[in-house]
Tab-separated table of C-alpha atoms (C1' of nucleotides) in Angstrom:
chain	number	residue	atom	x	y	z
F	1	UNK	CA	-26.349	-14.410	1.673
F	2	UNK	CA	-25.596	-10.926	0.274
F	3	UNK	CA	-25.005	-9.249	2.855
F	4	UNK	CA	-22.245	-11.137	4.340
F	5	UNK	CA	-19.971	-10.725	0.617
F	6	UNK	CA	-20.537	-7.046	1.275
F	7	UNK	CA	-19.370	-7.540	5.148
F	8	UNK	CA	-16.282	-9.816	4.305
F	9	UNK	CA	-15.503	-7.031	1.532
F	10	UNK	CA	-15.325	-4.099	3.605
F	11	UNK	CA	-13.425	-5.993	6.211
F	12	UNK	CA	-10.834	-6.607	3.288
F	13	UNK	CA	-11.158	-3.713	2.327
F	14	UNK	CA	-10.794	-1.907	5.725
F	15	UNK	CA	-7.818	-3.814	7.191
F	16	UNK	CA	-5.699	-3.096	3.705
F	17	UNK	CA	-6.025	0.606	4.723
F	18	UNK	CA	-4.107	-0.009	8.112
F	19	UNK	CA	-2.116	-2.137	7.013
F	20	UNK	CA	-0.733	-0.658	3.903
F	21	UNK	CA	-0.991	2.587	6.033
F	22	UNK	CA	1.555	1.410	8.211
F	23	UNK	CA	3.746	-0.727	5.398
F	24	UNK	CA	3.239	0.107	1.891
F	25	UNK	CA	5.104	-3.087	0.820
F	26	UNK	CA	3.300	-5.399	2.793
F	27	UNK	CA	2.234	-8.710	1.664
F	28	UNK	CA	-1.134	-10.036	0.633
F	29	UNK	CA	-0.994	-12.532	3.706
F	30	UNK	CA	-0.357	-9.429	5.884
F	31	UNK	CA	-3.233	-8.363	4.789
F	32	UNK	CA	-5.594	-11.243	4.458
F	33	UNK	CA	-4.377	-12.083	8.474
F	34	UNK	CA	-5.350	-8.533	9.452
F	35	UNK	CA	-8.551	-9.147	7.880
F	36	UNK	CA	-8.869	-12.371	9.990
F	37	UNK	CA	-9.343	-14.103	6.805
F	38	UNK	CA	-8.059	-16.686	4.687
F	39	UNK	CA	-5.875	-15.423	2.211
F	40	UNK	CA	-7.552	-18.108	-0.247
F	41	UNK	CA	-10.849	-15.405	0.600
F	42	UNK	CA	-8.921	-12.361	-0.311
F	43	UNK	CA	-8.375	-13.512	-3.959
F	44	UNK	CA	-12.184	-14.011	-4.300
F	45	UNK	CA	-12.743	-11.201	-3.760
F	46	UNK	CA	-9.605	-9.344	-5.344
F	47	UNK	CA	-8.186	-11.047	-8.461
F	48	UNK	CA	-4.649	-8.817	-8.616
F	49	UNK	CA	-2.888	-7.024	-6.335
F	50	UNK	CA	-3.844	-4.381	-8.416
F	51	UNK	CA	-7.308	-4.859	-8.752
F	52	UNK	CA	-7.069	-4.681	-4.213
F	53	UNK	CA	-4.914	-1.801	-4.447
F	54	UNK	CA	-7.521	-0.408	-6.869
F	55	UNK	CA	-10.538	-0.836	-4.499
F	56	UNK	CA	-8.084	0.421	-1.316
F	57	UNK	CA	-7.604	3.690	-3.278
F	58	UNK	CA	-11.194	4.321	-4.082
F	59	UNK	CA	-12.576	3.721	-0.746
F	60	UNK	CA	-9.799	5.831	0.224
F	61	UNK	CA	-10.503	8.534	-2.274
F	62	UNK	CA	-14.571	8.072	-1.170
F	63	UNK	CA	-13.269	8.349	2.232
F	64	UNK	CA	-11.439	11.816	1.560
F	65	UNK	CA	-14.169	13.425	-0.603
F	66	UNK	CA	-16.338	12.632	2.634
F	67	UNK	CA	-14.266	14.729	4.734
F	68	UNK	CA	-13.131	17.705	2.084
F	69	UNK	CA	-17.053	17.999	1.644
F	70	UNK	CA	-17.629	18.041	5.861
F	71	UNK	CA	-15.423	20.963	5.669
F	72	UNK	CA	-17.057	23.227	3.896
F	73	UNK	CA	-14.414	24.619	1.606
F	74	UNK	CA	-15.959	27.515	0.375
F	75	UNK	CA	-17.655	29.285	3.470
F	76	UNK	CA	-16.155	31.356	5.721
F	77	UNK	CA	-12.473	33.168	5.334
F	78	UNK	CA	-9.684	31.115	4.197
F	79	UNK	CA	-7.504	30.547	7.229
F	80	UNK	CA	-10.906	29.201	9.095
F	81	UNK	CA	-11.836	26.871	6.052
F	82	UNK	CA	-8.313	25.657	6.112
F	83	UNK	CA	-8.458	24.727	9.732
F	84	UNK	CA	-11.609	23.017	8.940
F	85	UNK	CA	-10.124	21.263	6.305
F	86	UNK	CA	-7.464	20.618	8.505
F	87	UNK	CA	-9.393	18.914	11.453
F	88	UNK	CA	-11.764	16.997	8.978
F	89	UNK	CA	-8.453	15.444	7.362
F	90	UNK	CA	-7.021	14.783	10.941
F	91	UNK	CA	-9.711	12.191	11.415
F	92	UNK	CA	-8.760	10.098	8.095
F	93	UNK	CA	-6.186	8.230	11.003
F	94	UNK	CA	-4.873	5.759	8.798
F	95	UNK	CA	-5.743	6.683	5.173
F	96	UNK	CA	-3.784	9.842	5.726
F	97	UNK	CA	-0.687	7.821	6.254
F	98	UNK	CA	-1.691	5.485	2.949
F	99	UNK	CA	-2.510	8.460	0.532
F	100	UNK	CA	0.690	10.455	1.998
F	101	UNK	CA	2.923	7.305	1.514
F	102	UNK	CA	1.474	6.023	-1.819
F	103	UNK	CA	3.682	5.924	-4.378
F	104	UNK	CA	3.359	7.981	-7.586
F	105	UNK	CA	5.169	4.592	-9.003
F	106	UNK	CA	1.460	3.141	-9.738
F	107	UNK	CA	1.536	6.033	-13.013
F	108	UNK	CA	-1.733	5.148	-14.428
F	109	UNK	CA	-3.616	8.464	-15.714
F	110	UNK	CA	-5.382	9.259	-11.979
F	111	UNK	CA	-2.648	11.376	-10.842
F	112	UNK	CA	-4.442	11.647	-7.418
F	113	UNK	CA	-3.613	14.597	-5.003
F	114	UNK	CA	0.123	14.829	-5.878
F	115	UNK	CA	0.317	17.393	-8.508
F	116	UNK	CA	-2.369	19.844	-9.550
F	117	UNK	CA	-4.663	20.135	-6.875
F	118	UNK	CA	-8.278	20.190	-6.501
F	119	UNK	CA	-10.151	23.532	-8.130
F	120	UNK	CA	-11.996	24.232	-4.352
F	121	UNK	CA	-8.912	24.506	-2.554
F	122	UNK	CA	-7.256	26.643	-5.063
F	123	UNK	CA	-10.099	28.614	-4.635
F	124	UNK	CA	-10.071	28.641	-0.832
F	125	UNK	CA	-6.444	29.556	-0.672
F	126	UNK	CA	-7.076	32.489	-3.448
F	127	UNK	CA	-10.167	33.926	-1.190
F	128	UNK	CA	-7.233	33.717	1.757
F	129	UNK	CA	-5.058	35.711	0.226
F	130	UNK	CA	-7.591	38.336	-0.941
F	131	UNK	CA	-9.005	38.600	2.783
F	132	UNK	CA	-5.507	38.875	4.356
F	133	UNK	CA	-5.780	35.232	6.238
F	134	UNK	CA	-3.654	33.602	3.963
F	135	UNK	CA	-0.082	34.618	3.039
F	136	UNK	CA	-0.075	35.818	-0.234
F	137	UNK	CA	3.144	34.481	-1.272
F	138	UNK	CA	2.236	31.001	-0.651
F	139	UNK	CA	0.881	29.262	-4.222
F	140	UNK	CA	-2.015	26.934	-3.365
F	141	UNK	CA	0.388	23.920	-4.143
F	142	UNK	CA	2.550	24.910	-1.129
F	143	UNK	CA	-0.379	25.555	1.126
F	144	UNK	CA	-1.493	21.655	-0.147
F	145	UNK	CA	1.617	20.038	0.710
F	146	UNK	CA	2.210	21.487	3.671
F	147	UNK	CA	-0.933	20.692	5.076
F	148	UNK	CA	-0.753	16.921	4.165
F	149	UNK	CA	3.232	17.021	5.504
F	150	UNK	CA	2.061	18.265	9.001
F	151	UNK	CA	-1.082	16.056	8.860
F	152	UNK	CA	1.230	12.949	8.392
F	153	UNK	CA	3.951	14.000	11.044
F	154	UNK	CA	1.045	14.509	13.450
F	155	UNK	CA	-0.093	11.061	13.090
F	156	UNK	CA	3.106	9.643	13.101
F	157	UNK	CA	3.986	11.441	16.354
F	158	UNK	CA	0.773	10.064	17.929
F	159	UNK	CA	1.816	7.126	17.204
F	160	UNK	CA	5.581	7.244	18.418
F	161	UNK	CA	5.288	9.336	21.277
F	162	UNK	CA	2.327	8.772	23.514
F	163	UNK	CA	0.644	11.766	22.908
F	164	UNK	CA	-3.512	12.110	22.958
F	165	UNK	CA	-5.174	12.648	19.696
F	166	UNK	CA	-6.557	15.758	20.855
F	167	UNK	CA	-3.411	17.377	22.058
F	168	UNK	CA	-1.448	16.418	18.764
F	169	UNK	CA	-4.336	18.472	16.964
F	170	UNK	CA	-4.228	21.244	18.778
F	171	UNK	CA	-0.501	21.065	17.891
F	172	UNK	CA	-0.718	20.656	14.009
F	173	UNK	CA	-3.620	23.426	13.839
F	174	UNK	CA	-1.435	26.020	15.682
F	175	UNK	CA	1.351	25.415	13.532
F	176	UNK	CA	-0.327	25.333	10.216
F	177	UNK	CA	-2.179	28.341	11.240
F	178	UNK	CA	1.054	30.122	12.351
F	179	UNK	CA	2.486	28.820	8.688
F	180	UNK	CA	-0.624	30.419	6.597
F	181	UNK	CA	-0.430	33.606	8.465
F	182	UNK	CA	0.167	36.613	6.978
F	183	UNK	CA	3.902	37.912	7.881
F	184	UNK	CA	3.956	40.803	10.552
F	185	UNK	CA	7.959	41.894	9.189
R	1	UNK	CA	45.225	-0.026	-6.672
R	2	UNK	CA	43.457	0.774	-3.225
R	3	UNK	CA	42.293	4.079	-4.162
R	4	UNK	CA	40.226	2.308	-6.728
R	5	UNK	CA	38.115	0.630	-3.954
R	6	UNK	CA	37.359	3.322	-1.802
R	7	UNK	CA	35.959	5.327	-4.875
R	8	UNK	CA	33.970	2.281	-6.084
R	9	UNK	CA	32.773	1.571	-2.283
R	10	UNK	CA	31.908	5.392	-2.056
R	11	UNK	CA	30.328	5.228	-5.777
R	12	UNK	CA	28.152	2.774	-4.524
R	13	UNK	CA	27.233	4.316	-1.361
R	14	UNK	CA	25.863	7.207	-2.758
R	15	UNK	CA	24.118	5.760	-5.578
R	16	UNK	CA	21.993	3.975	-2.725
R	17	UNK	CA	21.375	6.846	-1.391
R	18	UNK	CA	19.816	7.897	-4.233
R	19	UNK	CA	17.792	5.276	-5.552
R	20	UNK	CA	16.588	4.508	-2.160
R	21	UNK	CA	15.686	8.049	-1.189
R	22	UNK	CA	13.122	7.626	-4.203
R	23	UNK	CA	11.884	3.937	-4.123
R	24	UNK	CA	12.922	2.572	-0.160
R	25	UNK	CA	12.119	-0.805	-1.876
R	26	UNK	CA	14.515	-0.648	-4.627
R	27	UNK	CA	16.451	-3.859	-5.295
R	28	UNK	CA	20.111	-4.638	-5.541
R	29	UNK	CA	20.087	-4.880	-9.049
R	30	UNK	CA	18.703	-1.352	-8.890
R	31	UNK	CA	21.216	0.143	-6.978
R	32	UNK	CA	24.023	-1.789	-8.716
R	33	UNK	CA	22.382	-0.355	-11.705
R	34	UNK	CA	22.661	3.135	-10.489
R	35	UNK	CA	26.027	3.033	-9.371
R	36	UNK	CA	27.227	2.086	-13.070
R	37	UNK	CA	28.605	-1.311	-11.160
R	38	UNK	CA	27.884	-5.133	-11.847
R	39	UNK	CA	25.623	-6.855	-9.145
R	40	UNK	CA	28.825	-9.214	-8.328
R	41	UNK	CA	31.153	-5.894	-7.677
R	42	UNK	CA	28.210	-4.991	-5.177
R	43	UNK	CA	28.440	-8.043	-3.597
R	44	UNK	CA	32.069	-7.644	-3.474
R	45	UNK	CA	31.873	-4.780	-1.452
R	46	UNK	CA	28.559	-5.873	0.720
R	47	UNK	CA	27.994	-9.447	1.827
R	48	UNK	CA	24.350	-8.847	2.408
R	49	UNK	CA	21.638	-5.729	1.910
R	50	UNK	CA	21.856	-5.416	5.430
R	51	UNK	CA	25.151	-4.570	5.090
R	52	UNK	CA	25.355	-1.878	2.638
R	53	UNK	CA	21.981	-0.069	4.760
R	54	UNK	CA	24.437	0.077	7.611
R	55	UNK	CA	27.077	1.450	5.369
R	56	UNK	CA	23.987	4.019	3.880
R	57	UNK	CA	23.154	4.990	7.268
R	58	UNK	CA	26.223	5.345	8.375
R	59	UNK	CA	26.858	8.102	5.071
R	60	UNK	CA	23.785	9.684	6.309
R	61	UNK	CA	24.168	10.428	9.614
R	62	UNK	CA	27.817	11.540	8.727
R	63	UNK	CA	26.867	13.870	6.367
R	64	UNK	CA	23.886	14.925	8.677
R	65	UNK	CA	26.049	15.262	11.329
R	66	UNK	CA	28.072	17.684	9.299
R	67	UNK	CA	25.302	19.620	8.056
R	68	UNK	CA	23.979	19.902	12.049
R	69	UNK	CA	27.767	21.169	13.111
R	70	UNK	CA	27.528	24.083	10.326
R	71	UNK	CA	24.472	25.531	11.146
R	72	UNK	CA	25.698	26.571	14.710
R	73	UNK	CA	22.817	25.565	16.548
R	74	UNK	CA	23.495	26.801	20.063
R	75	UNK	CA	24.514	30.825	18.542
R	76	UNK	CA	22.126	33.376	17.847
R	77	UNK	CA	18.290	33.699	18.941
R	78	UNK	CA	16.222	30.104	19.138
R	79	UNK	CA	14.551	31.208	16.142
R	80	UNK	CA	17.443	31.628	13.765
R	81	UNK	CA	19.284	28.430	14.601
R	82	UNK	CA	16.171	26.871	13.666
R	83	UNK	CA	16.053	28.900	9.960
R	84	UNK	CA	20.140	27.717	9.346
R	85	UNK	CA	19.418	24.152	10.401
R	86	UNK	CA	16.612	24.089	7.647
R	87	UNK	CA	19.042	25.992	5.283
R	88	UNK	CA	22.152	23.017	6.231
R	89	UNK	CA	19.219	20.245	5.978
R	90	UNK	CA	17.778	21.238	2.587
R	91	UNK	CA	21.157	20.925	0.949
R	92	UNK	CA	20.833	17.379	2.059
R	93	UNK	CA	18.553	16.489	-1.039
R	94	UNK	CA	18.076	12.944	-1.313
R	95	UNK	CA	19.598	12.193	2.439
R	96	UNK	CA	16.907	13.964	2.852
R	97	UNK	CA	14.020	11.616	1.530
R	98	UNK	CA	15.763	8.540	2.950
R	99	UNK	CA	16.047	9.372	6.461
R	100	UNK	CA	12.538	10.810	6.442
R	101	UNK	CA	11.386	7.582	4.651
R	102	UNK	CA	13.614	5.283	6.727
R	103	UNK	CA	11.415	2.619	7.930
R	104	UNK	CA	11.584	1.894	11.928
R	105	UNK	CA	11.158	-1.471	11.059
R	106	UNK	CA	14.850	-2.359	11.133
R	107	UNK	CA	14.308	-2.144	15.001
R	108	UNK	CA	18.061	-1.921	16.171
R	109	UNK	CA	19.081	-0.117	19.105
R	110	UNK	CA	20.477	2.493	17.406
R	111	UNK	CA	16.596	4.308	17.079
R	112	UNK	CA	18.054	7.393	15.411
R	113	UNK	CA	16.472	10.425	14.484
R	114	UNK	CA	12.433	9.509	15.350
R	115	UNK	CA	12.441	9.035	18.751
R	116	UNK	CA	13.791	10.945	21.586
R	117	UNK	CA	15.434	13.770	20.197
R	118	UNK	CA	18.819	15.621	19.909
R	119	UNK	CA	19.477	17.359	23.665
R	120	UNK	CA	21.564	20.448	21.562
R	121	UNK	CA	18.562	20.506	19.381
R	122	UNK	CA	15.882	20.504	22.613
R	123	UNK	CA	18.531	23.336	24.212
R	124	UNK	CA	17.644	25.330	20.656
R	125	UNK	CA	13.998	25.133	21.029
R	126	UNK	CA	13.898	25.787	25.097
R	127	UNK	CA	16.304	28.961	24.041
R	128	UNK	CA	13.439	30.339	21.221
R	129	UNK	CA	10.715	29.731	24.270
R	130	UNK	CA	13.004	32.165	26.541
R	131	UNK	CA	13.900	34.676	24.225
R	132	UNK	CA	10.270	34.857	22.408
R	133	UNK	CA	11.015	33.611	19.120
R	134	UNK	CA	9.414	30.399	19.571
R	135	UNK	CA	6.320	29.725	20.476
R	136	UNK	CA	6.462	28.440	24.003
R	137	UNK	CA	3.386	26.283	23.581
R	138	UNK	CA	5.291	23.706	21.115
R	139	UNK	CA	7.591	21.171	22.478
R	140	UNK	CA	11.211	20.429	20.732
R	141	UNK	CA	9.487	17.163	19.862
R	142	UNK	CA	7.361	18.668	17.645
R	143	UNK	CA	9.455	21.367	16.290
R	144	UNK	CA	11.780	18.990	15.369
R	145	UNK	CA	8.725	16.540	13.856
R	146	UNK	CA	7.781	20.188	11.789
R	147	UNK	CA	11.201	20.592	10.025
R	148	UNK	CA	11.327	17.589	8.908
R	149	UNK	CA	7.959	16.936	7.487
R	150	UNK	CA	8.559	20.532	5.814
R	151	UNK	CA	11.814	19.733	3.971
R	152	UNK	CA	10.326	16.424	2.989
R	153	UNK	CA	7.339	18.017	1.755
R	154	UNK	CA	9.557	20.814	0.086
R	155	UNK	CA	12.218	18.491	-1.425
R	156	UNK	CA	9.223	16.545	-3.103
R	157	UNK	CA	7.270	19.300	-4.088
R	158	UNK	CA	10.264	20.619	-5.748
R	159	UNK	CA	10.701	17.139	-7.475
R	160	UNK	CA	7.076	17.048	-8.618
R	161	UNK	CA	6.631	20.848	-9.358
R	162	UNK	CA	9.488	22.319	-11.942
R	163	UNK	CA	9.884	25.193	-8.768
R	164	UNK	CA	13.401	26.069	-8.505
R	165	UNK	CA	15.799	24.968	-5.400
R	166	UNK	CA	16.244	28.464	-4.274
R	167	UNK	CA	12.236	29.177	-4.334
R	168	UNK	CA	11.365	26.204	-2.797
R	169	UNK	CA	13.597	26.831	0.238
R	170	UNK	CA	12.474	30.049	0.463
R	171	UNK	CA	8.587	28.703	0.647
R	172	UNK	CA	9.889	26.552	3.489
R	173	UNK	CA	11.597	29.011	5.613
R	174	UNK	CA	8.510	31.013	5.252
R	175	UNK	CA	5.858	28.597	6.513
R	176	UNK	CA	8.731	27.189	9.246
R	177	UNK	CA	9.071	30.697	10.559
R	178	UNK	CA	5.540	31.066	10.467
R	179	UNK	CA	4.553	28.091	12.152
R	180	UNK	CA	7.653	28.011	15.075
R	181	UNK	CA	6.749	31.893	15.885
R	182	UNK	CA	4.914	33.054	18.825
R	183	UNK	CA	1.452	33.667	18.336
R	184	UNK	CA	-0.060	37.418	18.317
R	185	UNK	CA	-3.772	36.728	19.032
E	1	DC	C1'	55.394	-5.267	-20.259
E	2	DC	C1'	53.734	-8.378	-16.798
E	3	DG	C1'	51.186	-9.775	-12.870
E	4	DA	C1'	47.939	-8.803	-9.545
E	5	DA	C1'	43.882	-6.352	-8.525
E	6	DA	C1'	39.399	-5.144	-9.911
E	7	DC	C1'	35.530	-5.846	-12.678
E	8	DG	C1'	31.378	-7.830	-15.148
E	9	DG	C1'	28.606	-11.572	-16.876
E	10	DA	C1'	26.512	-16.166	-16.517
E	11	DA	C1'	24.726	-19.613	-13.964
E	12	DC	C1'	22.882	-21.681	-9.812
E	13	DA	C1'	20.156	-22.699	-5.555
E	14	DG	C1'	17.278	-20.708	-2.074
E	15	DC	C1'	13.548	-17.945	-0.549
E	16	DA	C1'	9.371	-15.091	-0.259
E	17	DG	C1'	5.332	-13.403	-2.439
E	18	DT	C1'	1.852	-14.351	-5.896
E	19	DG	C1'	-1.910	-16.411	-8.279
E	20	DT	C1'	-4.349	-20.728	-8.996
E	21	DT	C1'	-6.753	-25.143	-8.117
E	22	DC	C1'	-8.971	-28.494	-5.333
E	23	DC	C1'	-11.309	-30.141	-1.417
E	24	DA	C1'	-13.297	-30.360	3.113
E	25	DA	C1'	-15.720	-27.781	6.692
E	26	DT	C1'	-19.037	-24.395	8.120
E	27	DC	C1'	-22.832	-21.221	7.989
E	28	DG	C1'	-27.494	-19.530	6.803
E	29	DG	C1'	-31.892	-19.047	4.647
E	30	DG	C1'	-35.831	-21.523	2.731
S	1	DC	C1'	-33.374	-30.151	8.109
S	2	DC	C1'	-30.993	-29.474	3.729
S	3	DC	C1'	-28.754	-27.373	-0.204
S	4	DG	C1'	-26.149	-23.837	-1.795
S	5	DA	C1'	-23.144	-20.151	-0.567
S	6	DT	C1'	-19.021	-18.959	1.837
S	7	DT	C1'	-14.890	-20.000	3.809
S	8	DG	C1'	-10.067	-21.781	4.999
S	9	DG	C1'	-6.238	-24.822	4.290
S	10	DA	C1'	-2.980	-27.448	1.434
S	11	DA	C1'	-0.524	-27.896	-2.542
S	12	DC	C1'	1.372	-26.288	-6.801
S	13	DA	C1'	3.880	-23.564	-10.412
S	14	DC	C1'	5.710	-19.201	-11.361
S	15	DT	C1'	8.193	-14.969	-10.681
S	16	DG	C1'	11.608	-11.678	-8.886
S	17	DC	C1'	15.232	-10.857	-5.514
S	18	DT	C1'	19.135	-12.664	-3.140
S	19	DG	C1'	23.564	-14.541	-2.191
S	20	DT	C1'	27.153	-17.354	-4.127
S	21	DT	C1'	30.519	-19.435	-7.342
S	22	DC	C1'	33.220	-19.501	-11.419
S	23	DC	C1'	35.599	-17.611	-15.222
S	24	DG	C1'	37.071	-14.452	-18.758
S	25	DT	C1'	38.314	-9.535	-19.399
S	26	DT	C1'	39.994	-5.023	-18.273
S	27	DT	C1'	43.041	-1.920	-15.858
S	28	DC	C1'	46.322	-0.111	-13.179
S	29	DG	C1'	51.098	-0.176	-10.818
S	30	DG	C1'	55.744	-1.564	-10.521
DNA sequence: CCGAAACGGAACAGCAGTGTTCCAATCGGG
DNA sequence: CCCGATTGGAACACTGCTGTTCCGTTTCGG
């Protein structure tokens, strides 16, 4: 049976992302319970910590390229491809808490999205500034971590306060928009 | 010598502050460590790690406290009490990190800054909605969710990036302003 | 200069998380 | 139905952190 190592992977694989989403130091039991599985099962399938933290990071990663290439970087003028970006991200839920919380600690040679970011959104955020969408005095860097900043403390708001998913959207894509904008004064 | 202790105590303090703004899961040796101090003399001082969090927290919210006093929050238009709190919060630095990183887990009463916030700080906001320098549309909750996600994201991108202190609270004052003001469209 | 206060190191037991092994129970396809 | 694959639980040793005790050393104040 195949298909049912495949199943019991992803299930691993899956409940690690909320988990660790929510509490970055939580244990291997934590996870193997969230799982509904036997922790005993989780080391089958995951020698290390590592080597699970390893497999969380690339379906995590796999996961994120899914939703940067949904968004169509590269069409349209910069503040609108930013938005896109924006409301693609938005829909990561948990990973965006796990990739925003992950600790640069792990210093092996993938540096990940903390510093030096991704060629395509350099480029989006250039094309911004040229077409007068984007404020030119924001580097691409800035425009990155502020969009992952007010990403996370929308999903952490939906979670403390009751607020719907689509209202806390609304909210980060007005203020990120406002951010971006070229300066009237 | 009871001059001696306080200093120690205080040495200690803000050594925690410190090492746990970076690594939330640093151990006592750590700490100990980074306050130039034997493990025992920690002990001495703190009976348990709960003990010296309450003493961190307490730091922190005193010297947050102070920083919220100086920037005036109830002069001036909505809008520009918003710009000096970010200006008083910045020079926080690593107070900074830890309250933004400070897990809800400990689950005590005292719920702090994430829920249910500040009533001088929701008078700021509701002040910007009347007098048009904040956008109506965005509730003090989420204002207040926005600063703090910014400075977090600035006081790490300042840590990861070489960018200067001065620069990097300029970026955020920008995108703050940006993002709080009401929109023209 | 002397004693008390403060400090640091070593050692210890306790605890939680980890990684491993072994075995019994269950499930599923041939 | 049956054999192999998959699973879960129990037990174990190991590690790192914690909280404590004890003792020798340093340092300040009177």
């Amino acid at each position: 049976m195949s298909g049912s190592r495949a199943r019991t992977r992803q299930a691993i694989v899956d409940a690690a992302i909320d988990v660790l989403g929510r509490n970055p130091a939580a244990s291997l039991g934590d996870i193997a319970a969230a799982a509904e599985v036997g922790r005993t099962t989780l080391h089958r399938y995951f020698a290390d910590r590592a080597d699970l933290l390893r497999a969380v990071t690339a379906e995590a990663d796999a996961r994120l390229e899914r939703a940067t290439a949904q968004a169509r970087m590269t069409e349209g003028s910069g503040a609108s491809a930013v938005r896109r970006l924006c409301e693609e991200y938005f829909d990561l839920g948990s990973v965006l808490s796990l990739l925003f919380t992950a600790t640069p600690a792990s210093a092996d040679p993938s540096c990940e999205e903390p510093a030096g970011c991704d060629p395509d959104f350099t480029a989006m955020v250039e094309r911004g500034h040229r077409d007068g969408t984007i404020d030119p005095e924001l580097p691409a860097d800035w425009v990155q971590s502020l969009i992952w900043s007010q990403l996370y403390a929308g999903w952490s708001y939906q979670a403390t306060m009751g607020t719907s998913r689509h209202e806390v959207l609304r909210l980060i894509l007005r203020t990120v928009d406002g951010a971006i904008a070229v300066k009237a004064a």
